[in-house]
Every structure is written in C-alpha cells, then in structure tokens.
Short mmCIF file of C-alpha atoms and ligand atoms in Angstrom, two decimals:
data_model
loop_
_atom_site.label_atom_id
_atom_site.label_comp_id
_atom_site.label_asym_id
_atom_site.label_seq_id
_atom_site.Cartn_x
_atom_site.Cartn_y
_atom_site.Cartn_z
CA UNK A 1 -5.06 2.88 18.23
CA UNK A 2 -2.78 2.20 15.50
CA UNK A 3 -2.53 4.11 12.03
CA UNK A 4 0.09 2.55 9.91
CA UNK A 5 1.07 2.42 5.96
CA UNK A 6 2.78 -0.20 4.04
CA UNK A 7 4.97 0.61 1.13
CA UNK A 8 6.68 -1.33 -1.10
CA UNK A 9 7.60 -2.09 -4.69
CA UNK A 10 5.41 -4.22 -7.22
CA UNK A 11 6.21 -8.11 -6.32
CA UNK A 12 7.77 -7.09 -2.81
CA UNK A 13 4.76 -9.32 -0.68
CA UNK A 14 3.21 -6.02 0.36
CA UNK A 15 -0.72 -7.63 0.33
CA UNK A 16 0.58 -10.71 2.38
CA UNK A 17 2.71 -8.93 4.90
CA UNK A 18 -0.61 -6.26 5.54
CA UNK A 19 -2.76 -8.87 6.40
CA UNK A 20 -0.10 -10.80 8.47
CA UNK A 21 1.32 -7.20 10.31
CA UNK A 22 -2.59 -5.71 10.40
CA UNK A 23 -3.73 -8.82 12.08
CA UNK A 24 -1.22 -9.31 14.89
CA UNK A 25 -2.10 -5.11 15.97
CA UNK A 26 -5.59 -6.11 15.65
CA UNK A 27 -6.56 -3.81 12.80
CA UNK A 28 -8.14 -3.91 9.36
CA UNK A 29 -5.93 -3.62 6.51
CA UNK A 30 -7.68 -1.36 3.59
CA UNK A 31 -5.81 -2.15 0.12
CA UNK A 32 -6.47 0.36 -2.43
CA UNK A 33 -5.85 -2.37 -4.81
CA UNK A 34 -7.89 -4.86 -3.20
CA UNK A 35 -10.85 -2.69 -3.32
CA UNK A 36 -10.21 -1.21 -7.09
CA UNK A 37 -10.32 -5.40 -8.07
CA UNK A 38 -13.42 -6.35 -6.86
CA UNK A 39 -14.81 -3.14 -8.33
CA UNK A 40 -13.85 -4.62 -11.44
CA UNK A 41 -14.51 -7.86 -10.74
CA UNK A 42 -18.01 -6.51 -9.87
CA UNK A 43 -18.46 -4.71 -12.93
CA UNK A 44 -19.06 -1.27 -10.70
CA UNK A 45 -19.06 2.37 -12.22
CA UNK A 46 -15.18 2.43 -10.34
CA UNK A 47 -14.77 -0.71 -11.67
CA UNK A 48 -15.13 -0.12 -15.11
CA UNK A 49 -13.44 3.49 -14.96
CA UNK A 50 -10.68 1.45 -13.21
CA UNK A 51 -9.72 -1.52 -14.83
CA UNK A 52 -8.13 -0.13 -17.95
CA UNK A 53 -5.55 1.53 -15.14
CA UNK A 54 -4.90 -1.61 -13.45
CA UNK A 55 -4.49 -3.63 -16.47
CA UNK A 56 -1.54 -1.71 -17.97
CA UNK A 57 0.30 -1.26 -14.41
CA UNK A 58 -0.87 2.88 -14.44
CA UNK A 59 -2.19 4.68 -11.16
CA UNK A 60 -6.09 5.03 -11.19
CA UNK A 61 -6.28 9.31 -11.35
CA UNK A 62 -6.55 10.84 -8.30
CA UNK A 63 -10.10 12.02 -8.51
CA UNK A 64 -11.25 8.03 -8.18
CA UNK A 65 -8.45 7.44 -5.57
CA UNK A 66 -9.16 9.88 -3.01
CA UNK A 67 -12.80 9.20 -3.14
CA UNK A 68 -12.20 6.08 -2.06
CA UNK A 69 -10.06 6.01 0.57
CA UNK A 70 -11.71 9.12 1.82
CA UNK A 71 -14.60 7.44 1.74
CA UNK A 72 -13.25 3.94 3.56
CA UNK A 73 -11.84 5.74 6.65
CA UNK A 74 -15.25 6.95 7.28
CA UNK A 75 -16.18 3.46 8.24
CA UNK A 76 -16.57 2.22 11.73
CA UNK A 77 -14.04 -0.59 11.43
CA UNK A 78 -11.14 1.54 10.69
CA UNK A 79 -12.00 3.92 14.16
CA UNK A 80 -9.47 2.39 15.97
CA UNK A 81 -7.02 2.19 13.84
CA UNK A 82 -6.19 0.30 10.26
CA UNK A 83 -3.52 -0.83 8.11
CA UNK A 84 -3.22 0.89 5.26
CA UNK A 85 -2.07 -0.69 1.79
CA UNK A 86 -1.40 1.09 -1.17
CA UNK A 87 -2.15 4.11 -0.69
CA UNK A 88 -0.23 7.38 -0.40
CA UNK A 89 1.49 6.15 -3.96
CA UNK A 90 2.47 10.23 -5.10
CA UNK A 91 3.68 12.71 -2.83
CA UNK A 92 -0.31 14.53 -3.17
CA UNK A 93 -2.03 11.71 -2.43
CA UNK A 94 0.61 12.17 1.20
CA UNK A 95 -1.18 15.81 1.09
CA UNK A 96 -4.88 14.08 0.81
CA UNK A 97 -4.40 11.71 3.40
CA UNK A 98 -2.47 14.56 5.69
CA UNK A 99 -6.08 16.61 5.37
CA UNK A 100 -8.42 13.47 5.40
CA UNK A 101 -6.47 12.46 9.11
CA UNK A 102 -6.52 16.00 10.40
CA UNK A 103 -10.21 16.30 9.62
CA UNK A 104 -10.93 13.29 12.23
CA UNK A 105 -7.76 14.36 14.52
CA UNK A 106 -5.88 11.93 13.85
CA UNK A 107 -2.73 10.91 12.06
CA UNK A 108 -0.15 7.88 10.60
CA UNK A 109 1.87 6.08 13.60
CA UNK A 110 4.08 4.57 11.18
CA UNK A 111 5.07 3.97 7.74
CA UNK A 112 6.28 0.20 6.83
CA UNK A 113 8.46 0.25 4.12
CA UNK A 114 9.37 -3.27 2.00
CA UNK A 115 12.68 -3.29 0.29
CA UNK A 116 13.60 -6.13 -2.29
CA UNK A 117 16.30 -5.75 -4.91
CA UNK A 118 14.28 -5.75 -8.50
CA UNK A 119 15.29 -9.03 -9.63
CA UNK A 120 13.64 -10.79 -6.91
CA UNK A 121 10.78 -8.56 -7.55
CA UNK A 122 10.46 -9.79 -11.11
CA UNK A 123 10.96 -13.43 -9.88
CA UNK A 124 8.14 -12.75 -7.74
CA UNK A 125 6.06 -11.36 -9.53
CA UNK A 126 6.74 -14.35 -12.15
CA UNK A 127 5.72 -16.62 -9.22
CA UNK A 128 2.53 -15.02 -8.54
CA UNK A 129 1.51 -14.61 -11.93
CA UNK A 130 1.11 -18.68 -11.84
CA UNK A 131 -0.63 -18.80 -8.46
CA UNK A 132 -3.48 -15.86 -8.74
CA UNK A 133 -3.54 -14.42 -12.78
CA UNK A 134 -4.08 -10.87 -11.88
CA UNK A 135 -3.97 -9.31 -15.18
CA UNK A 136 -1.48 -6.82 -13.91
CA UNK A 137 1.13 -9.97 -13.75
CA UNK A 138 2.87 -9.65 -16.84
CA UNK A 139 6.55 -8.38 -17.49
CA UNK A 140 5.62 -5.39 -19.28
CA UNK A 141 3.30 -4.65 -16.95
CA UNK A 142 5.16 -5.60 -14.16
CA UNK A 143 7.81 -3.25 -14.84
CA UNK A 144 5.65 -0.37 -16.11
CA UNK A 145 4.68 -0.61 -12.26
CA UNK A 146 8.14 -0.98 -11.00
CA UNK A 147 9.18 2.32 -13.03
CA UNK A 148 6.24 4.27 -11.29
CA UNK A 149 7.55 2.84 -8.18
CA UNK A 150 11.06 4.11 -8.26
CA UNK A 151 9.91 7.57 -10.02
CA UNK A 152 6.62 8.06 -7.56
CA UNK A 153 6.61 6.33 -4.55
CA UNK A 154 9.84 6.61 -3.28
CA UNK A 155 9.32 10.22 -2.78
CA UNK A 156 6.00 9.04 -0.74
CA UNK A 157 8.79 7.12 1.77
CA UNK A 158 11.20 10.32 1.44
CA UNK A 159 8.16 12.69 2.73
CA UNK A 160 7.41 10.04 5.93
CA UNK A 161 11.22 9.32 6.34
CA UNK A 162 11.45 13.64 6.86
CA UNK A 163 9.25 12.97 9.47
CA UNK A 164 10.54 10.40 11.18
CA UNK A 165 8.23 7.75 10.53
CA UNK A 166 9.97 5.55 8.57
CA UNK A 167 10.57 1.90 9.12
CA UNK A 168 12.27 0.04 6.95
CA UNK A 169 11.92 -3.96 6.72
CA UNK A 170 14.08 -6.04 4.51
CA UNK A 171 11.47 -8.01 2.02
CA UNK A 172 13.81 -10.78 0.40
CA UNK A 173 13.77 -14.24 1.86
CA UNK A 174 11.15 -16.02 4.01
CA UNK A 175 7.76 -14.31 4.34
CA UNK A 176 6.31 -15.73 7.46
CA UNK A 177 10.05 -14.06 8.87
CA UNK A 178 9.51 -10.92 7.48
CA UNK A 179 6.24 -10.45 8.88
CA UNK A 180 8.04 -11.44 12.30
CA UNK A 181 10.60 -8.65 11.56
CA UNK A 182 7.70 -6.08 10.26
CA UNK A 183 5.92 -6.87 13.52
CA UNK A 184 9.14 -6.66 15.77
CA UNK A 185 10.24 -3.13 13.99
CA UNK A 186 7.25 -1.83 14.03
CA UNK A 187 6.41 -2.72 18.05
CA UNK A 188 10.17 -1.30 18.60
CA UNK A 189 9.10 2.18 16.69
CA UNK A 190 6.11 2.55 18.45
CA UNK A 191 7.75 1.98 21.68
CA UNK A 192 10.34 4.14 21.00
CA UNK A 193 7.88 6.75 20.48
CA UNK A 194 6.40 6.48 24.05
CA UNK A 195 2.99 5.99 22.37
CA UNK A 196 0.36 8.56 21.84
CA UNK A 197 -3.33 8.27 21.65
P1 AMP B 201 -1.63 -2.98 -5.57
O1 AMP B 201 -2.53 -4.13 -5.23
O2 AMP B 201 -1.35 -2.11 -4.37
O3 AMP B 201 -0.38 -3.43 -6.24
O4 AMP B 201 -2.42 -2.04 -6.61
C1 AMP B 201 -2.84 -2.56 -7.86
C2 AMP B 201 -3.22 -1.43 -8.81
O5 AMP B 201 -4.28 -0.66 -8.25
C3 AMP B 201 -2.12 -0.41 -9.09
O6 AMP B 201 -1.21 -0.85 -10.09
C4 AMP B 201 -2.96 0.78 -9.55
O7 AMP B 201 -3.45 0.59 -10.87
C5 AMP B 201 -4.15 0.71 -8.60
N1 AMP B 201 -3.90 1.48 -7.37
C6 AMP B 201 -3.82 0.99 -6.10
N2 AMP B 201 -3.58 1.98 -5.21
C7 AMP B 201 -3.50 3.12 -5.93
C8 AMP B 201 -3.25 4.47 -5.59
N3 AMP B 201 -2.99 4.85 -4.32
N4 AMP B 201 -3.25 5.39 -6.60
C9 AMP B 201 -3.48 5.04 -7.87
N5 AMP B 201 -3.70 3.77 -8.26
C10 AMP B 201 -3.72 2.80 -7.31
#
C-alpha cells in the first residue's frame, strides 16, 4: 500500500517520471491533467468547462477539481495505493485531499518533489512542444504556469515538507536516471519510516 504525490514545476518531466516511479511500486498513477485532456479531447461537460483553463496555463476552479479526484479515488484500482500527479496544486486543495484520505482511513506516504532550474524548464518545455502540441506548450503559456508554480505550489511542498514527507529529487539531466533516483529516494523514505499499513 503506497500513497504518494508528485510535484514539480511546468516542463520538469513530472508525467514521465509518474508513470516510470508508479510502475516500479506497482500502482496507478492518476494525473489530474491527464484526465482534464481527454475530457477535452472528448468534448465532455468537464471538458468543455475545462479547456479554456488549460489553454491559457490557469488552474481549473476548485469546484471541477475536487470532484474529480474525489471522485477517482473511489475507484477500485487506486485501493491499494496510487500515484498521484498533479494534484494538491494550492495549499486547499492539501485540505481536500487531507479530508477525502481520512474519510477512507487512509493517508499520503510520500510526497515526490521535481526540482529543475527554470531555464531548463523552458528548454523543455520548448522540446515537448515539438514532440506532443499540447496547446498549453507555448512561452506565454508556459510561463503563466511557471508563475502559478512558484506563487501556489510551492506552498503545497512547504505544507508536506512540515510534515515530514518531503522528498526531494533533482529533475535536470537524464530521465531514465532520475526515475532511478525517484525510485531509490523514495524506497529509502519509506524504509526509513519503518512502513505502516
Ligand atoms: P499538468 O498535466 O499536471 O501539467 O496539468 C495541465 C493543466 O491541467 C494545468 O495547467 C491546469 O490547467 C489543469 N490542472 C491539472 N491539475 C490541476 C489541479 N490540481 N488544479 C487545477 N488545475 C489543474
């Protein structure tokens, strides 16, 4: 049973690394983002309330964001234990998550956090942008999300840090070694911990 977040900037490999880390601990990794683009791509009711968020780099509201990640740990895949990607992103979505866990008696493991200087986030991003044209791949864009990043999400890894839950992963360089090093760093934490059901 493993509960774990990934956080990191725009750009930073996040997506790749939680399928690589969720894989190896035999868990499903849940993207918020994932999910919010094939809504769109799907035309949904999310979908369409969604996409005009995701195009200009902004943070679908709350309301639609809970909802569906509340909704997605009520599935039977993610019993024993998921990856999650994406999502806290603002210290009260940390407060939704806190209540959705305690409702099932459960809670996070450990939080993964990615760190990458911002130039080689923009590079990145740059790099992707020719491989996958996700809409949200532009510069403006790019560092609309970057912004929220730094003013938002940080305080998500603060929150987890005061609790000792923190591990940080350095995201430059090779990704197929910084999945080893995610994997290794988290295995260590966990160990560390002595392991609880
Ligand atoms: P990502 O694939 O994690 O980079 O997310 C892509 C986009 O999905 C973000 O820029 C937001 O528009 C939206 N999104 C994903 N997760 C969240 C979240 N927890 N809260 C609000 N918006 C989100």
């Amino acid at each position: 049973m493993t509960r774990l977040l990934i956080i990191g900037p725009p750009g930073s490999g996040k997506g790749t690394q939680a399928e690589h880390v969720a894989r190896h601990f035999g868990i499903p990794a849940v993207s918020t983002g994932d999910i919010f683009r094939s809504n769109v791509s799907d035309e949904t009711p999310l979908g369409k309330e969604a996409a005009k968020y995701l195009d200009d780099g902004l943070f679908v509201p709350d309301h639609l964001t809970n909802a569906l990640v509340k909704d997605r740990l009520l599935d039977a895949d993610v019993e024993a234990g998921f990856l999650l990607d994406g999502f806290p992103r603002t210290a009260p979505q940390v407060t939704e998550l806190d209540n959705m866990l305690r409702s099932q008696g459960k809670r996070v493991d450990a939080v993964i956090e990615l760190r990458a200087p911002d130039a080689e986030l923009e590079q990145r991003m740059l790099q992707r942008a020719k491989e996958q044209s996700r809409k949200d791949d532009t510069v403006d864009v790019f560092r609309r999300r970057l912004d929220l990043y730094h003013r938002e999400t940080h305080e998500v890894v603060s929150v987890y840090a005061g609790r000792g839950l923190v591990v940080s992963v350095d995201g430059s360089g090779d990704p197929g070694e910084i999945t080893e090093a995610a994997i290794a760093a988290v295995e260590h934490f966990l160990n560390g911990q002595g392991g609880h059901p």
